[in-house]
Every structure is written in structure tokens, then in C-alpha cells.
PDB file of C-alpha atoms in Angstrom:
ATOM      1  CA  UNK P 330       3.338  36.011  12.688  1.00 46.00           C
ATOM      2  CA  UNK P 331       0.963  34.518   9.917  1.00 54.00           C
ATOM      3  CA  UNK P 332      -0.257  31.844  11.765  1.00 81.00           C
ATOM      4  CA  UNK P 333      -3.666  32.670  12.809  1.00 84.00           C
ATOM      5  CA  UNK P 334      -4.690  29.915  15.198  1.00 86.00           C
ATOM      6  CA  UNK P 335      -1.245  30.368  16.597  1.00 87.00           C
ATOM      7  CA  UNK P 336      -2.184  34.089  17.265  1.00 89.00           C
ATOM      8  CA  UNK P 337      -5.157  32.546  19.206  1.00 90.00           C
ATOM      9  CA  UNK P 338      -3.537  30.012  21.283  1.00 89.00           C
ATOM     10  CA  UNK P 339      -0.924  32.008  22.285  1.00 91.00           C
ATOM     11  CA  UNK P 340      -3.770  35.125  23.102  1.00 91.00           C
ATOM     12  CA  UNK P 341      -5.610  32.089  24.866  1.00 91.00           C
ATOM     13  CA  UNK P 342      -3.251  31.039  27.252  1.00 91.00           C
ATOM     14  CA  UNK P 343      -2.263  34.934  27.947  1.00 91.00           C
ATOM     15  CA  UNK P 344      -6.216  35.617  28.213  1.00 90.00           C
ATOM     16  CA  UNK P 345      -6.375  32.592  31.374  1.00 90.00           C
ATOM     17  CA  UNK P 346      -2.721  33.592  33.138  1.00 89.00           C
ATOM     18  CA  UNK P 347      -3.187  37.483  32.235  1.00 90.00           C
ATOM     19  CA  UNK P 348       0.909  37.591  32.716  1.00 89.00           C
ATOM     20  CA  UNK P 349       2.731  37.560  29.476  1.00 89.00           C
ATOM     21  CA  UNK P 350       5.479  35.983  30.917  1.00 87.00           C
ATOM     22  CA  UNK P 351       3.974  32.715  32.270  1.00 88.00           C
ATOM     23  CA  UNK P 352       2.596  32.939  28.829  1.00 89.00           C
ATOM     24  CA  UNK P 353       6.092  32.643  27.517  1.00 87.00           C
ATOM     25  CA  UNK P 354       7.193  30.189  29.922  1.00 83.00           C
ATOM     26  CA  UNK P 355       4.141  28.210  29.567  1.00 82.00           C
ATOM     27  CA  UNK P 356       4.707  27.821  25.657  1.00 84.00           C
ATOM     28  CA  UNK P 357       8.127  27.279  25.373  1.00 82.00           C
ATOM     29  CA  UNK P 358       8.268  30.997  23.466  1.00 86.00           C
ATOM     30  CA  UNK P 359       9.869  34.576  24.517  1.00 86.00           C
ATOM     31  CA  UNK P 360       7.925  36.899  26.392  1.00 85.00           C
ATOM     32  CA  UNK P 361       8.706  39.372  22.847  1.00 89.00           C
ATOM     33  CA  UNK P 362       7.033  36.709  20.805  1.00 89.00           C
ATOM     34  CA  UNK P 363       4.096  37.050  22.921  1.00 90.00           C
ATOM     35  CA  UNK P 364       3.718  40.815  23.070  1.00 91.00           C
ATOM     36  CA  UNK P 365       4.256  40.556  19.006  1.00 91.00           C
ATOM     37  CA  UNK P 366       1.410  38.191  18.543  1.00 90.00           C
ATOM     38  CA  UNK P 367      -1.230  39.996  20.743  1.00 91.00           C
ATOM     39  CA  UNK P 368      -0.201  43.211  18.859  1.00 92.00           C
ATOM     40  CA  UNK P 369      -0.902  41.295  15.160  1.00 91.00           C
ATOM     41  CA  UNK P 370      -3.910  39.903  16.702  1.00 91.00           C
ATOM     42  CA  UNK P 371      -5.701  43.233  18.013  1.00 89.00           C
ATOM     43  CA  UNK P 372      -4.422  44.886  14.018  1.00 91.00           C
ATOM     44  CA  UNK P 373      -6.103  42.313  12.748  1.00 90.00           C
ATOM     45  CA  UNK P 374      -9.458  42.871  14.768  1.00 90.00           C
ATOM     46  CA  UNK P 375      -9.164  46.116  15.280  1.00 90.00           C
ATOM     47  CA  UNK P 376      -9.874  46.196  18.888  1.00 90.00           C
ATOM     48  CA  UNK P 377      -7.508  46.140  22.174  1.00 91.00           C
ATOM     49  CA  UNK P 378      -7.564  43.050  23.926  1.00 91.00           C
ATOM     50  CA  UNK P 379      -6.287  43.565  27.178  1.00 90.00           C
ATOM     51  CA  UNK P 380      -5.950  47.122  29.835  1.00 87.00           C
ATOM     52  CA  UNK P 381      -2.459  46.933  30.911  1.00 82.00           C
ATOM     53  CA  UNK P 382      -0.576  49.024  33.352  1.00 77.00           C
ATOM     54  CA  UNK P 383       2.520  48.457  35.060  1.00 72.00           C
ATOM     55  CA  UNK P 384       1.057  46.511  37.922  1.00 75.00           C
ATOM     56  CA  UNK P 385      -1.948  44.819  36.531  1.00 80.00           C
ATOM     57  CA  UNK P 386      -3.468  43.129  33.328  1.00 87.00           C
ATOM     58  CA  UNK P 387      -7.293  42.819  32.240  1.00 90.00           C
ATOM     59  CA  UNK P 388      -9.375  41.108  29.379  1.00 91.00           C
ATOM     60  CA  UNK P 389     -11.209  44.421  27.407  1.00 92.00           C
ATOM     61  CA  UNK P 390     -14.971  43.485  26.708  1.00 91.00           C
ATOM     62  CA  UNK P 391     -13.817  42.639  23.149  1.00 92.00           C
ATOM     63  CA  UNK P 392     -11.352  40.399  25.005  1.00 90.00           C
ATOM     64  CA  UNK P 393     -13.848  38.322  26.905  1.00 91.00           C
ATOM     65  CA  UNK P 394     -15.528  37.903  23.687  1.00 91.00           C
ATOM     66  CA  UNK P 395     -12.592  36.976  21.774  1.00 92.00           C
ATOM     67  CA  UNK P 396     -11.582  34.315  24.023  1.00 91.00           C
ATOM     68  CA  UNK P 397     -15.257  32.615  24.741  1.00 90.00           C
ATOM     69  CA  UNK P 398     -14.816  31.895  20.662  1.00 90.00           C
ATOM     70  CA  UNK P 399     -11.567  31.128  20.498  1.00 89.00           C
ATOM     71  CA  UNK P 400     -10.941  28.873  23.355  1.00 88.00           C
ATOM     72  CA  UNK P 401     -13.881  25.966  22.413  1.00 88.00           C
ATOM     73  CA  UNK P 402     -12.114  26.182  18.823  1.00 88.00           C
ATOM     74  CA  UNK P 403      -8.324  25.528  20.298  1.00 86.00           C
ATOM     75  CA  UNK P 404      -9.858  22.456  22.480  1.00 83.00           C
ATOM     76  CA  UNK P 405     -11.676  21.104  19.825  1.00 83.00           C
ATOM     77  CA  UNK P 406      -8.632  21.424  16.742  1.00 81.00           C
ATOM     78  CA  UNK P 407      -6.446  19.607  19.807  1.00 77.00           C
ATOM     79  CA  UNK P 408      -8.510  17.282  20.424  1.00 75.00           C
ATOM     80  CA  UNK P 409      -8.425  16.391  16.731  1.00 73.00           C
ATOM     81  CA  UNK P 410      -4.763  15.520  16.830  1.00 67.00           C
ATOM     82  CA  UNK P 411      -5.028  13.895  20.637  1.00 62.00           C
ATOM     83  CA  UNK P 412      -8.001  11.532  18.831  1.00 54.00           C
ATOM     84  CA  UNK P 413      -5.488  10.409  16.305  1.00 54.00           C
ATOM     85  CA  UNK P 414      -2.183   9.821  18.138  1.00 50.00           C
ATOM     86  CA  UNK P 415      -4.313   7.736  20.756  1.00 49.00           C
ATOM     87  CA  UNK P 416      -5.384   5.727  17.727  1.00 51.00           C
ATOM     88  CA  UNK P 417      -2.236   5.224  16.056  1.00 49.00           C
ATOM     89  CA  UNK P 418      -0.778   4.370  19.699  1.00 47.00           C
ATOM     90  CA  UNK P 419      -3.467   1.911  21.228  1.00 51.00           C
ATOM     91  CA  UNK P 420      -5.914   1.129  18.241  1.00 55.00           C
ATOM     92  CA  UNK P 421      -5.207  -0.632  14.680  1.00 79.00           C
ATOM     93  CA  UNK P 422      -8.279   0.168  13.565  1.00 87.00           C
ATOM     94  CA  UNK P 423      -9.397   1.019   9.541  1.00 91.00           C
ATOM     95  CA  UNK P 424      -9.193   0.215   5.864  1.00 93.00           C
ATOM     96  CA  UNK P 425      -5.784  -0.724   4.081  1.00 94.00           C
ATOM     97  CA  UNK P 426      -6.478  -1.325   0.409  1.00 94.00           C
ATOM     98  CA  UNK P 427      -4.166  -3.871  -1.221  1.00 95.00           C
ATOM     99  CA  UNK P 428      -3.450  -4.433  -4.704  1.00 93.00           C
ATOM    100  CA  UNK P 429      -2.149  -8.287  -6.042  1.00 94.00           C
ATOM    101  CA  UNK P 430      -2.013 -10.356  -9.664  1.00 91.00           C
ATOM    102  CA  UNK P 431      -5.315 -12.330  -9.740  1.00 90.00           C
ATOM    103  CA  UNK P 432      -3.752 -16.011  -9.512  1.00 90.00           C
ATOM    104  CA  UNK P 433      -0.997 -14.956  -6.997  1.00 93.00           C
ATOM    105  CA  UNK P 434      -3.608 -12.546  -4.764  1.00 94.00           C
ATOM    106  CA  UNK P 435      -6.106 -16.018  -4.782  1.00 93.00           C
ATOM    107  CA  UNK P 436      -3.364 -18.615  -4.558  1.00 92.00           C
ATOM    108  CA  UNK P 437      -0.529 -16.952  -1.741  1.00 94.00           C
ATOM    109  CA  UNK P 438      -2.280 -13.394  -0.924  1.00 95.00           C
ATOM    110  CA  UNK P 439      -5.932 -14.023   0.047  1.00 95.00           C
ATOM    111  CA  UNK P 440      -4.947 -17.340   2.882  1.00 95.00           C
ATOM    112  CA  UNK P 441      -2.861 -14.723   4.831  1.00 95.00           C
ATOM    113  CA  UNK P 442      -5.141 -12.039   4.609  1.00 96.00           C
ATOM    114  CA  UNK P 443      -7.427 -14.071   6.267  1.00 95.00           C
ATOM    115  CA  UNK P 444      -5.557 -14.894   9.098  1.00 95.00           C
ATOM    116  CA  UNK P 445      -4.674 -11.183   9.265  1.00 95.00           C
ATOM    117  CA  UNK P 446      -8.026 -10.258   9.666  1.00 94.00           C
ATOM    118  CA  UNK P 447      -8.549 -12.717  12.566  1.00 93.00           C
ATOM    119  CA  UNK P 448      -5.381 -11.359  14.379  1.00 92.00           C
ATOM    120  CA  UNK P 449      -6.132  -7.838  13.678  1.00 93.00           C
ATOM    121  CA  UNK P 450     -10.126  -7.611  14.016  1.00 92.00           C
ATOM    122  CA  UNK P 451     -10.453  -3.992  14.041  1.00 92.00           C
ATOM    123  CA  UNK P 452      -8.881  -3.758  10.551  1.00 94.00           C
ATOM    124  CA  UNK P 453     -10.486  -3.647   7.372  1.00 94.00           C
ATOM    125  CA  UNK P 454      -9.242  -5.236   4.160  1.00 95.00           C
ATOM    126  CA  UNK P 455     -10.133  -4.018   0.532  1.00 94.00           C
ATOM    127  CA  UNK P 456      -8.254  -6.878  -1.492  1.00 94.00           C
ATOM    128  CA  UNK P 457      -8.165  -5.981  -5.414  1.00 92.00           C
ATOM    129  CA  UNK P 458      -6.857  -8.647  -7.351  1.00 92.00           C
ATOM    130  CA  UNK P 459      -6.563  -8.041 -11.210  1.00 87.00           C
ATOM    131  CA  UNK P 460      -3.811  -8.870 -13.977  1.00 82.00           C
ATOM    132  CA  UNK P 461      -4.590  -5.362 -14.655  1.00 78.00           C
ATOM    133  CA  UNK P 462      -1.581  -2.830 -13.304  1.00 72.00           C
ATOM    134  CA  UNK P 463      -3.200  -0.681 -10.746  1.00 66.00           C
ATOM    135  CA  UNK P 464      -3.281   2.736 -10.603  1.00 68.00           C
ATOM    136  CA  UNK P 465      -1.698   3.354  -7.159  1.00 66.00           C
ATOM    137  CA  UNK P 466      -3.191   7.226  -7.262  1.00 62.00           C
ATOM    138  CA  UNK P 467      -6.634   6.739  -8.718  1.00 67.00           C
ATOM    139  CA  UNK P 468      -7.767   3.318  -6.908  1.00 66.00           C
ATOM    140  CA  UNK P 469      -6.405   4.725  -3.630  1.00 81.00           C
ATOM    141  CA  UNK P 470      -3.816   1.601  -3.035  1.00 87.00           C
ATOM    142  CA  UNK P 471      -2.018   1.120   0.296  1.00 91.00           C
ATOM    143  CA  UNK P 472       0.236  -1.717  -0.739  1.00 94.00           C
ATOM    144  CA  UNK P 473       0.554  -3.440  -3.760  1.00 92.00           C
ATOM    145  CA  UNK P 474       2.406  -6.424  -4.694  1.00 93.00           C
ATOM    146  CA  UNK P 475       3.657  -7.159  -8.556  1.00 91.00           C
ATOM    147  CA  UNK P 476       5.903  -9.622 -10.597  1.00 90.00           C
ATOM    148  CA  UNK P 477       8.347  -8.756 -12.632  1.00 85.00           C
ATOM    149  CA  UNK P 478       9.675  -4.936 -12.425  1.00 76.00           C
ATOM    150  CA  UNK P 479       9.131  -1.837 -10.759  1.00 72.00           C
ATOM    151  CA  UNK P 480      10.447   1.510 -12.122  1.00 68.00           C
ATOM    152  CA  UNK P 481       8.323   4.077 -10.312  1.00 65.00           C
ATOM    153  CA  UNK P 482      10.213   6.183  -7.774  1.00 68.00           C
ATOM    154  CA  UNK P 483       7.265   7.333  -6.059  1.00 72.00           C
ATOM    155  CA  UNK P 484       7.014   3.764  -4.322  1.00 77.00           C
ATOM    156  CA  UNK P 485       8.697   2.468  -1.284  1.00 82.00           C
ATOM    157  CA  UNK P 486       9.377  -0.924  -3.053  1.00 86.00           C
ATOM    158  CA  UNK P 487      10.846  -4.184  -1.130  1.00 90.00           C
ATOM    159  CA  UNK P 488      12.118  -7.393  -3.144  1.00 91.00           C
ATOM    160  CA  UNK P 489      10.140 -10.235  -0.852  1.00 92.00           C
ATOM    161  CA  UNK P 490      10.846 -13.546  -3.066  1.00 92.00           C
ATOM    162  CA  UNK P 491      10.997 -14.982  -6.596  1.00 93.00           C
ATOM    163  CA  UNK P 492       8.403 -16.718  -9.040  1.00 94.00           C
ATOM    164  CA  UNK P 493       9.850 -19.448 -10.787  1.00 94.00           C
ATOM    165  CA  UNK P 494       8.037 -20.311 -14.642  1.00 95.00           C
ATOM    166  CA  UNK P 495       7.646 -24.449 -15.137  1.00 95.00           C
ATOM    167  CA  UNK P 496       6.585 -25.592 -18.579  1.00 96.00           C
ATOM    168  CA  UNK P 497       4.212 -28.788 -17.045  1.00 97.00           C
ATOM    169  CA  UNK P 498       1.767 -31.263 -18.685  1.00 96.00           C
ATOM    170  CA  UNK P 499      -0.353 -34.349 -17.052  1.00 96.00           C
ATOM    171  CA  UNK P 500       1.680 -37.366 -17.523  1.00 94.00           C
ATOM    172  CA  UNK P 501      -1.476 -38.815 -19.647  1.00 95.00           C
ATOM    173  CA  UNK P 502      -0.591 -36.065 -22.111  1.00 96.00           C
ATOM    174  CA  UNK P 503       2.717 -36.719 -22.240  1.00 96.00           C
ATOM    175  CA  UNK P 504       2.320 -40.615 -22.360  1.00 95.00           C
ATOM    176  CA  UNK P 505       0.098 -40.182 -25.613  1.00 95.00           C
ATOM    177  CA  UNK P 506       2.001 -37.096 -27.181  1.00 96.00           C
ATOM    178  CA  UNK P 507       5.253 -37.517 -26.086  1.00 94.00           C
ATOM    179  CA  UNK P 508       7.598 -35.005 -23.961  1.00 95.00           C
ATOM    180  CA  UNK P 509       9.131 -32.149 -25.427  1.00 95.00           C
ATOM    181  CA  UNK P 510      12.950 -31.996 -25.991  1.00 95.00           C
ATOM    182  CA  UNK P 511      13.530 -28.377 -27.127  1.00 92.00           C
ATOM    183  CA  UNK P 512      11.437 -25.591 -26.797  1.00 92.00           C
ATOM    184  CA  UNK P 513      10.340 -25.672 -30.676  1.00 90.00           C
ATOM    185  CA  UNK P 514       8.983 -28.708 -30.284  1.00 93.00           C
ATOM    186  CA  UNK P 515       5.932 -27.179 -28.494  1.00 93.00           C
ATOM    187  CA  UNK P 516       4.962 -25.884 -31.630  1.00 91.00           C
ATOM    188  CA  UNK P 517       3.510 -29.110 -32.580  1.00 91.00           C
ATOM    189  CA  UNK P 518       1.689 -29.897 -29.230  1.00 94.00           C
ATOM    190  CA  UNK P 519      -1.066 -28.888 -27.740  1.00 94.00           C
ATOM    191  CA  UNK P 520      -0.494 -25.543 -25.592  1.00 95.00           C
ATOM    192  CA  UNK P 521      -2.281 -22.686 -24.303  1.00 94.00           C
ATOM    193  CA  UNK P 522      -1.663 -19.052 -23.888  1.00 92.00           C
ATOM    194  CA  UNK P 523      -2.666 -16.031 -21.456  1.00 91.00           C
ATOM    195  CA  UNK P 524      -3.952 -13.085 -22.459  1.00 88.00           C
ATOM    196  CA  UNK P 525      -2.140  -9.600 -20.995  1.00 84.00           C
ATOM    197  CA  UNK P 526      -4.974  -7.353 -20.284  1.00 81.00           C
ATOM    198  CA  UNK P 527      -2.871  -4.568 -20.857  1.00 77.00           C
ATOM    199  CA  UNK P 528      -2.459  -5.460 -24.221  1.00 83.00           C
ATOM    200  CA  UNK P 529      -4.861  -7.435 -25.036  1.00 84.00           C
ATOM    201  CA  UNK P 530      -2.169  -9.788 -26.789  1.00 87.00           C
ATOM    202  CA  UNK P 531      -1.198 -13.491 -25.569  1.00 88.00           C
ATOM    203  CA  UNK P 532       1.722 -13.252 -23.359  1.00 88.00           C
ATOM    204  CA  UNK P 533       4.929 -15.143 -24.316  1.00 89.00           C
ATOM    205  CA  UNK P 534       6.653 -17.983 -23.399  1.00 92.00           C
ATOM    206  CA  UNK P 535       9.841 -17.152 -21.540  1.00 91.00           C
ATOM    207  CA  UNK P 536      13.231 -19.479 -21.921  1.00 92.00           C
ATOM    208  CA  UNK P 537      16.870 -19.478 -20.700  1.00 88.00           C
ATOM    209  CA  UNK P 538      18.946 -16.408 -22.074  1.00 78.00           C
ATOM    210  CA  UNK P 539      15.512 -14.245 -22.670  1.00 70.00           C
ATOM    211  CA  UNK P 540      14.486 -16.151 -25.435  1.00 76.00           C
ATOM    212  CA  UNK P 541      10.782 -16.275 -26.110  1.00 79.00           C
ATOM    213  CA  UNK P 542       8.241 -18.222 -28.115  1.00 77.00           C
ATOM    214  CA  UNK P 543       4.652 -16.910 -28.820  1.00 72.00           C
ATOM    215  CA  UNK P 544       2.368 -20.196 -28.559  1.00 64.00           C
ATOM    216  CA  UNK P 545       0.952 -19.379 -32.357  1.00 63.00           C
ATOM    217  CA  UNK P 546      -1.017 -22.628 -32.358  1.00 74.00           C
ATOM    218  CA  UNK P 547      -2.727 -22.511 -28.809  1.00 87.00           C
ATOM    219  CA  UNK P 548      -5.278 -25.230 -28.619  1.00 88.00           C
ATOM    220  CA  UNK P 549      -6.866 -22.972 -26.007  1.00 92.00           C
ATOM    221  CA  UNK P 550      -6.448 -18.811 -24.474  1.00 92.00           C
ATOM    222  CA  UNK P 551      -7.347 -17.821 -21.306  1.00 92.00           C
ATOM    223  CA  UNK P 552      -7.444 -14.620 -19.314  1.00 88.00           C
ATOM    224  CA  UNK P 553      -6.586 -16.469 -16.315  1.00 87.00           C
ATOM    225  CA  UNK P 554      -3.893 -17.828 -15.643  1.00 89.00           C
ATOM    226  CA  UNK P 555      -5.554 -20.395 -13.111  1.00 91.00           C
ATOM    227  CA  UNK P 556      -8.002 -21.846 -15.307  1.00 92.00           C
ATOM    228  CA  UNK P 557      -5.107 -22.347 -17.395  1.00 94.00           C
ATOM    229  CA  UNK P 558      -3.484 -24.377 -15.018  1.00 94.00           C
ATOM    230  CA  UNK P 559      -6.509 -26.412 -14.153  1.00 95.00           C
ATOM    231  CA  UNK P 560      -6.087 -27.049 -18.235  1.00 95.00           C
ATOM    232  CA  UNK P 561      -3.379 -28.511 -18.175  1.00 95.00           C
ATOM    233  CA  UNK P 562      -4.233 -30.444 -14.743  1.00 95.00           C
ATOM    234  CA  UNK P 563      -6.848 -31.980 -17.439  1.00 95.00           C
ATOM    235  CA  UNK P 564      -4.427 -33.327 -19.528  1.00 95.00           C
ATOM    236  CA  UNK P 565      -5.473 -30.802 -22.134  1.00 95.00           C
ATOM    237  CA  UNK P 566      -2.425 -29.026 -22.961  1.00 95.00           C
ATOM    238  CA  UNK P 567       1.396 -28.139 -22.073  1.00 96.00           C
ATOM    239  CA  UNK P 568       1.660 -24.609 -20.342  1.00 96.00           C
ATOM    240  CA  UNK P 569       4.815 -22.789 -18.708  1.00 95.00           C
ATOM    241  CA  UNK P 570       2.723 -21.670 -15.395  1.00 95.00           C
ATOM    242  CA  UNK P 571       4.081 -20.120 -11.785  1.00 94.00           C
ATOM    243  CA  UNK P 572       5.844 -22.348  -9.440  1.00 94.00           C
ATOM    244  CA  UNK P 573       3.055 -20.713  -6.573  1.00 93.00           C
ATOM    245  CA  UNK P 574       0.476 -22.292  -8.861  1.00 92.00           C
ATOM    246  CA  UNK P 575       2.783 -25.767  -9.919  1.00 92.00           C
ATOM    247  CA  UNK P 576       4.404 -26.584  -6.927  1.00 92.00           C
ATOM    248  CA  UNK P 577       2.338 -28.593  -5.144  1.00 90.00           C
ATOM    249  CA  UNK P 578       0.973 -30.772  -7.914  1.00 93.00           C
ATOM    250  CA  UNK P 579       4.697 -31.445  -9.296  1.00 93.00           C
ATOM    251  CA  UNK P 580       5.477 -32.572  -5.630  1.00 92.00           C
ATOM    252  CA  UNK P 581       2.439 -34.947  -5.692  1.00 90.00           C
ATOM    253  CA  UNK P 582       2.797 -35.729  -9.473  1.00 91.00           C
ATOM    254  CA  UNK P 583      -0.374 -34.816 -10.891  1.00 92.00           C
ATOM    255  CA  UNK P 584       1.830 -32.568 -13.383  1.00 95.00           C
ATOM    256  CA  UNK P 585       5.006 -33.111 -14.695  1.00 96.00           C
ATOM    257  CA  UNK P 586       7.422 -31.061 -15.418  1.00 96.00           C
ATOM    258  CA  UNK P 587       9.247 -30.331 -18.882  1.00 96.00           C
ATOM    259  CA  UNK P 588      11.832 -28.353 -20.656  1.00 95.00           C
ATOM    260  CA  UNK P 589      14.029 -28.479 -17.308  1.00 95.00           C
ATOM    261  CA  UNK P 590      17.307 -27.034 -18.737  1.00 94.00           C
ATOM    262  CA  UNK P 591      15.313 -24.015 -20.616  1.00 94.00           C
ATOM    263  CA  UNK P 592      13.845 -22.593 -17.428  1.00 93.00           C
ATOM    264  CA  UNK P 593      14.154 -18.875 -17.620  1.00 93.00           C
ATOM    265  CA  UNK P 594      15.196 -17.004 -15.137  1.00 92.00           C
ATOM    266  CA  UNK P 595      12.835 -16.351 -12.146  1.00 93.00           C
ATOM    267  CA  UNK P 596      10.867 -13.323 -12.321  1.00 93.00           C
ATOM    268  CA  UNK P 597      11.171 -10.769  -8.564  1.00 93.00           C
ATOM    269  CA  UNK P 598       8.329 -10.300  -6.387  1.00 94.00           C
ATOM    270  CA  UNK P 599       8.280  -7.215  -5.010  1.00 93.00           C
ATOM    271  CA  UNK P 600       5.186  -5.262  -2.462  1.00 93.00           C
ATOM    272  CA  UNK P 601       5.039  -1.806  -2.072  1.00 90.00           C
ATOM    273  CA  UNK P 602       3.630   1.558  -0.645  1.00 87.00           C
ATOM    274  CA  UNK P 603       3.418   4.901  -2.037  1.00 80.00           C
ATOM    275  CA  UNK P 604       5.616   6.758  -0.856  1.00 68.00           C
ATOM    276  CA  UNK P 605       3.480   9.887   0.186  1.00 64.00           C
ATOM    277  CA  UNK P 606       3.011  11.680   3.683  1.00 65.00           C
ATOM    278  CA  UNK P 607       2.463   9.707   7.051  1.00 75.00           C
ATOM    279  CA  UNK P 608       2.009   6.469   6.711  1.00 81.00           C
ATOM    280  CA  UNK P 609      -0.750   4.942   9.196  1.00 86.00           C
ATOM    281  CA  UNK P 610       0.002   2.400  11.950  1.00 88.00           C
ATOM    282  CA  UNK P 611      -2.482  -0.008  10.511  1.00 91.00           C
ATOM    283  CA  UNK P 612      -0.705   0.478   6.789  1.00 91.00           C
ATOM    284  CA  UNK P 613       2.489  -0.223   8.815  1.00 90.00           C
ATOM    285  CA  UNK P 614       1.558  -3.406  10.345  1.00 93.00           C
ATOM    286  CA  UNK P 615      -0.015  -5.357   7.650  1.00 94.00           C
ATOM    287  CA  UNK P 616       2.834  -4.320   5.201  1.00 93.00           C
ATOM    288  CA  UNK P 617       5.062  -6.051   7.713  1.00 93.00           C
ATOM    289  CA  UNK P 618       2.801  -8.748   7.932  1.00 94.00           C
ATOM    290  CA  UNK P 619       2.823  -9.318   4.134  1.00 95.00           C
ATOM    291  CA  UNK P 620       6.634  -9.251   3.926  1.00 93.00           C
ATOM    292  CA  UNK P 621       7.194 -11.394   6.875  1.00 92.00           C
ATOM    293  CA  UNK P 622       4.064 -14.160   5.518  1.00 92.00           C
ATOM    294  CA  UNK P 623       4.735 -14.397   1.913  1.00 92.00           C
ATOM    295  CA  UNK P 624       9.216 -14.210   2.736  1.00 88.00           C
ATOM    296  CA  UNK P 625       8.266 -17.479   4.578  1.00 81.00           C
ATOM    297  CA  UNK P 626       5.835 -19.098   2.346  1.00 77.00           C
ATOM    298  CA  UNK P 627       9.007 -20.918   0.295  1.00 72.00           C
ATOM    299  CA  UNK P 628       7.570 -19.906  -3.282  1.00 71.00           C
TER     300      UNK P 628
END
């Protein structure tokens, strides 16, 4: 038997019942299994730990010892385990550090989050919101959500909606410039462009059948996707922006949208978890929560 504190336990309970029987019974083990654990045990001090006889059973001195050091030790590594099961079955208590875009996590992410933190008030919520693709490892992420793809099989990944691209304008714009009819056309309006912080190059413009067009002749670049959008809110330029960003003003017509039939296809939203060891109640619940919030939202 290698297991050292298992050695201990076992000489514990046979140290308070001095039977190696009820020992046995006690832990669910054989009555050999005990006699071969108290024999590795006393090899490994060097000293006999009980007087036995045919009728009768005794702690040595080195016994007594043994088992006034060994007993607070068992309580106290139990207790370690008792402290966490009552947690994870009475308490959500904790920190759960979630990773999201920077325009989604402000737009869709951070108004349930809030509420989450109201319902769950023992929680703790680390939101990092960056354009920049998180390293799940070094920055410690519980759940992450991303756009796009996912190709990592250490993730527990879930597909939880779909992000539509609209190419809008402010009608003013489009009353003095006129409305686009293909997609080259742009190239001789005003437009803007994002920035991918990964590469430090302007993202494209995506179209039906995975055509794109790189917006050469920007008027403007951001590195934010919402202060493009407030842009073109301006009237300043045309820009192909998320339908969690558009939606609202193309309902209420502040921004109108173009290009209709050259939509591309929309891009998948997925959230995940790494997929490593025991996952926490807390981790548990506000995944769920996330899935369940943002499924419903109708982006």
C-alpha cells in the first residue's frame, strides 16, 4: 500500500476500536487489508504499534504517539473536502472569469451580467472584453464567448446563436451620396474599416458566396467596432456592422440598410469552458445562465 495517509486512517480507526475487524467493517475494507497496512506502516517507522495477543489488543507508547499526530491531521485533510462539498451544495459563492469581443461583451454580455450579479450576490464576476483572442490558459478564463470559429479541442464549446453583418448608412448620407447597388460601388463612397488587433490589418468586408472587399479608401479606421457604428449613426460613412449593434436603429430608422441581396452568411456564436478537471458549481451556473440569456436575446 503506497498511500501514506491511507496507512494512517486506516491505523487511526484501528488505534480508537483496537479490533482489526471492526476496522475492516468500519471502512468498507478486508480485515487482510488492514493487518497489511499496519505492517507497512510500523516498516516504515520502524516501531510496533500495537501488543497483540490472542485475546487482547493495545496501543505501544510509539502507538499513542503516532496516533495523537496523526488523528488532528486526518480531521483536518477531511474537513478540507467536507468545507468544499458543503460549498458546492448550499453556497454559489466565488470568481468566474469570462472572456467576450469588446462591442458584443458591452452591447449583449455586460446587461446580463448585471442582472446575474443581482440574482447570484455571492458571486464574483471578472468580465474581460477585448477584440484580442484570449488566452484561455494564461488569463485563467472560465467561459469565453467568440464569433466566428472554434477549432480547439480542449474546449467544451456550445453554438448559442448567430451574428448577422448589415452594410448600413444614415439616410442623410444616402440622400446626398446616393445608395449603393453592388458591392463595388462602395469603393467610391465614404466607408470605414476595423482594425484586427491580431493583425494589426483592417478587417474585410464580407459578401454572399465568401467574397470580400478590403475598404482601400476608408474615409475613417477604427479599433472599435462601436465607435464605428456611432460613425456611421453620424452620417459619416457606410459600414457593414453586427446586427447586435444595427438592429435596433434599423427598426427605428436612424440607419438604413444597404446591399440587401449581398449579405454574407451569418457568422456562429459560440461560449465555452475549458475543458479541464472539475468544473465548479458557480462556473456551472452562470455558463447556463449565459446560454439560456443570450439563446433568448433574438440577435
Amino acid at each position: 500500500m503506497n498511500n501514506k495517509l491511507e496507512m494512517l486512517r486506516i491505523f487511526s480507526v484501528a488505534a480508537e476500536n483496537l479490533s482489526f475487524k471492526e476496522t475492516a467493517v468500519k471502512l468498507s475494507i478486508s480485515p487482510q487489508a488492514v493487518t497489511r497496512a499496519i505492517k507497512e506502516l510500523e516498516n516504515l517507522q520502524g516501531e510496533l504499534l500495537f501488543h497483540r495477543n490472542t485475546r487482547h489488543m493495545q496501543l505501544t507508547h510509539f502507538g499513542h504517539r503516532l496516533f495523537d499526530k496523526a488523528k488532528p491531521l486526518i480531521k483536518e485533510f477531511d474537513a478540507l473536502f467536507e468545507r468544499n462539498a458543503e460549498e458546492a451544495n448550499e453556497g454559489l459563492a466565488g470568481k468566474v472569469r469570462i472572456a467576450a469581443p469588446l462591442g458584443f461583451g458591452r452591447s449583449v454580455v455586460t446587461p446580463i451580467v448585471v442582472q446575474l450579479l443581482k440574482k447570484y450576490p455571492d458571486i464574483n464576476i471578472e468580465l474581460m472584453l477585448s477584440d484580442k483572442r484570449a488566452d484561455v490558459v494564461e488569463e485563467r478564463i472560465d467561459i469565453g464567448l467568440r464569433i466566428g470559429f472554434i477549432r480547439d479541442n480542449r474546449f467544451i464549446v456550445k453554438k448559442i446563436g448567430q451574428i448577422e453583418f448589415f452594410v448600413v448608412a444614415a439616410l442623410e448620407l444616402i440622400q446626398q451620396l446616393g445608395s449603393p447597388q453592388t458591392p463595388s460601388d462602395l469603393h467610391h463612397l465614404p466607408t470605414s474599416s476595423v482594425l484586427d488587433p491580431g493583425t494589426g490589418r483592417t478587417w474585410p468586408w464580407y459578401f454572399k458566396s465568401a467574397n470580400e472587399l478590403h475598404s482601400f479608401n476608408s474615409r475613417i479606421v477604427f479599433d472599435d467596432a462601436e465607435a464605428e457604428f456611432k460613425a456611421a449613426l453620424d452620417g459619416l460613412v457606410f459600414a457593414q456592422v453586427p446586427s447586435f449593434l444595427a438592429n435596433k436603429e434599423l427598426n427605428n430608422k436612424t440607419l438604413i440598410r444597404v446591399l440587401k441581396e449581398y449579405d454574407p452568411e451569418p457568422w456562429t456564436l459560440f461560449i465555452y469552458r475549458p475543458q479541464r478537471g472539475p468544473v465548479p458549481k458557480r462556473v456551472r451556473v452562470i455558463f447556463d445562465e449565459l446560454v439560456s440569456n443570450i439563446s433568448n436575446s433574438g440577435i
